[in-house]
Amino acid sequence: LAKTTQPISMDSYEGQEVNITCSHNNIATNDYITWYQQFPSQGPRFIIQGYKTKVTNEVASLFIPADRKSSTLSLPRVSLSDTAVYYCLVGLQGGKLIFGQGTELSVKP
Amino acid sequence: DTGVSQNPRHKITKRGQNVTFRCDPISEHNRLYWYRQTLGQGPEFLTYFQNEAQLEKSRLLSDRFSAERPKGSFSTLEIQRTEQGDSAMYLCASSPRGTAEGQKRETQYFGPGTRLLVL
């Protein structure tokens, strides 16, 4: 299963665009890239998923280069409520999700 | 609310006591997962069910842990003779069973978790 590496923490200010990059050098051909968001004392919440190029939904965009060895989650114009931990996951191992430590995003006023 | 629900939300118990948690998945979802999360770490897989069949158990799940999903709907996770090291957030998630290709990209929907504190 592909191992992921992402920054442990990031700081931002309200209204800024935040980009969180995840490295996954040994991603397999069939693996999808998925990002989850987790607020304190809550379960993780699916944000976005992609296989290649760019995916956009109402919450975020996901950029995946051609070699797929990394991906970048982009959050436009963050607000205080975007303060959370963001997890990058690659592939599935028998259906179960393998979480890393995630990136703790802190948005300041 | 049609999301995944878990009860209780919080549980404080004394070491050596037994505890049981319940998870109600989204009604049409065949798969149900249990994860454990300690402070500062991502969730760790414990076990999962396809309908009522328990298909996989993590090595994290010691003999003191048992999970059931008797009718393929709700699930329970029991911890016997709790230890302080069992203190954690226990998360339940569910997903619909898709095609083999779809399973490569399935989305899991998590409940709010049950926070256990063993004194």
CSV table of N, CA, C and O in Angstrom, one decimal, chain A residues 26 61 94 105:
chain,number,residue,atom,x,y,z
A,26,ASN,N,5.0,5.6,-4.3
A,26,ASN,CA,4.8,4.3,-4.7
A,26,ASN,C,3.3,4.0,-5.0
A,26,ASN,O,2.9,2.9,-4.7
A,61,SER,N,-10.4,21.7,-4.4
A,61,SER,CA,-9.9,21.2,-5.7
A,61,SER,C,-8.7,20.3,-5.4
A,61,SER,O,-8.0,20.4,-4.4
A,94,GLY,N,-7.8,-3.9,1.1
A,94,GLY,CA,-8.9,-4.8,1.4
A,94,GLY,C,-10.1,-4.0,1.8
A,94,GLY,O,-10.9,-4.5,2.6
A,105,LEU,N,-4.3,22.0,10.0
A,105,LEU,CA,-4.4,23.3,9.5
A,105,LEU,C,-5.0,24.2,10.5
A,105,LEU,O,-6.1,24.0,11.1
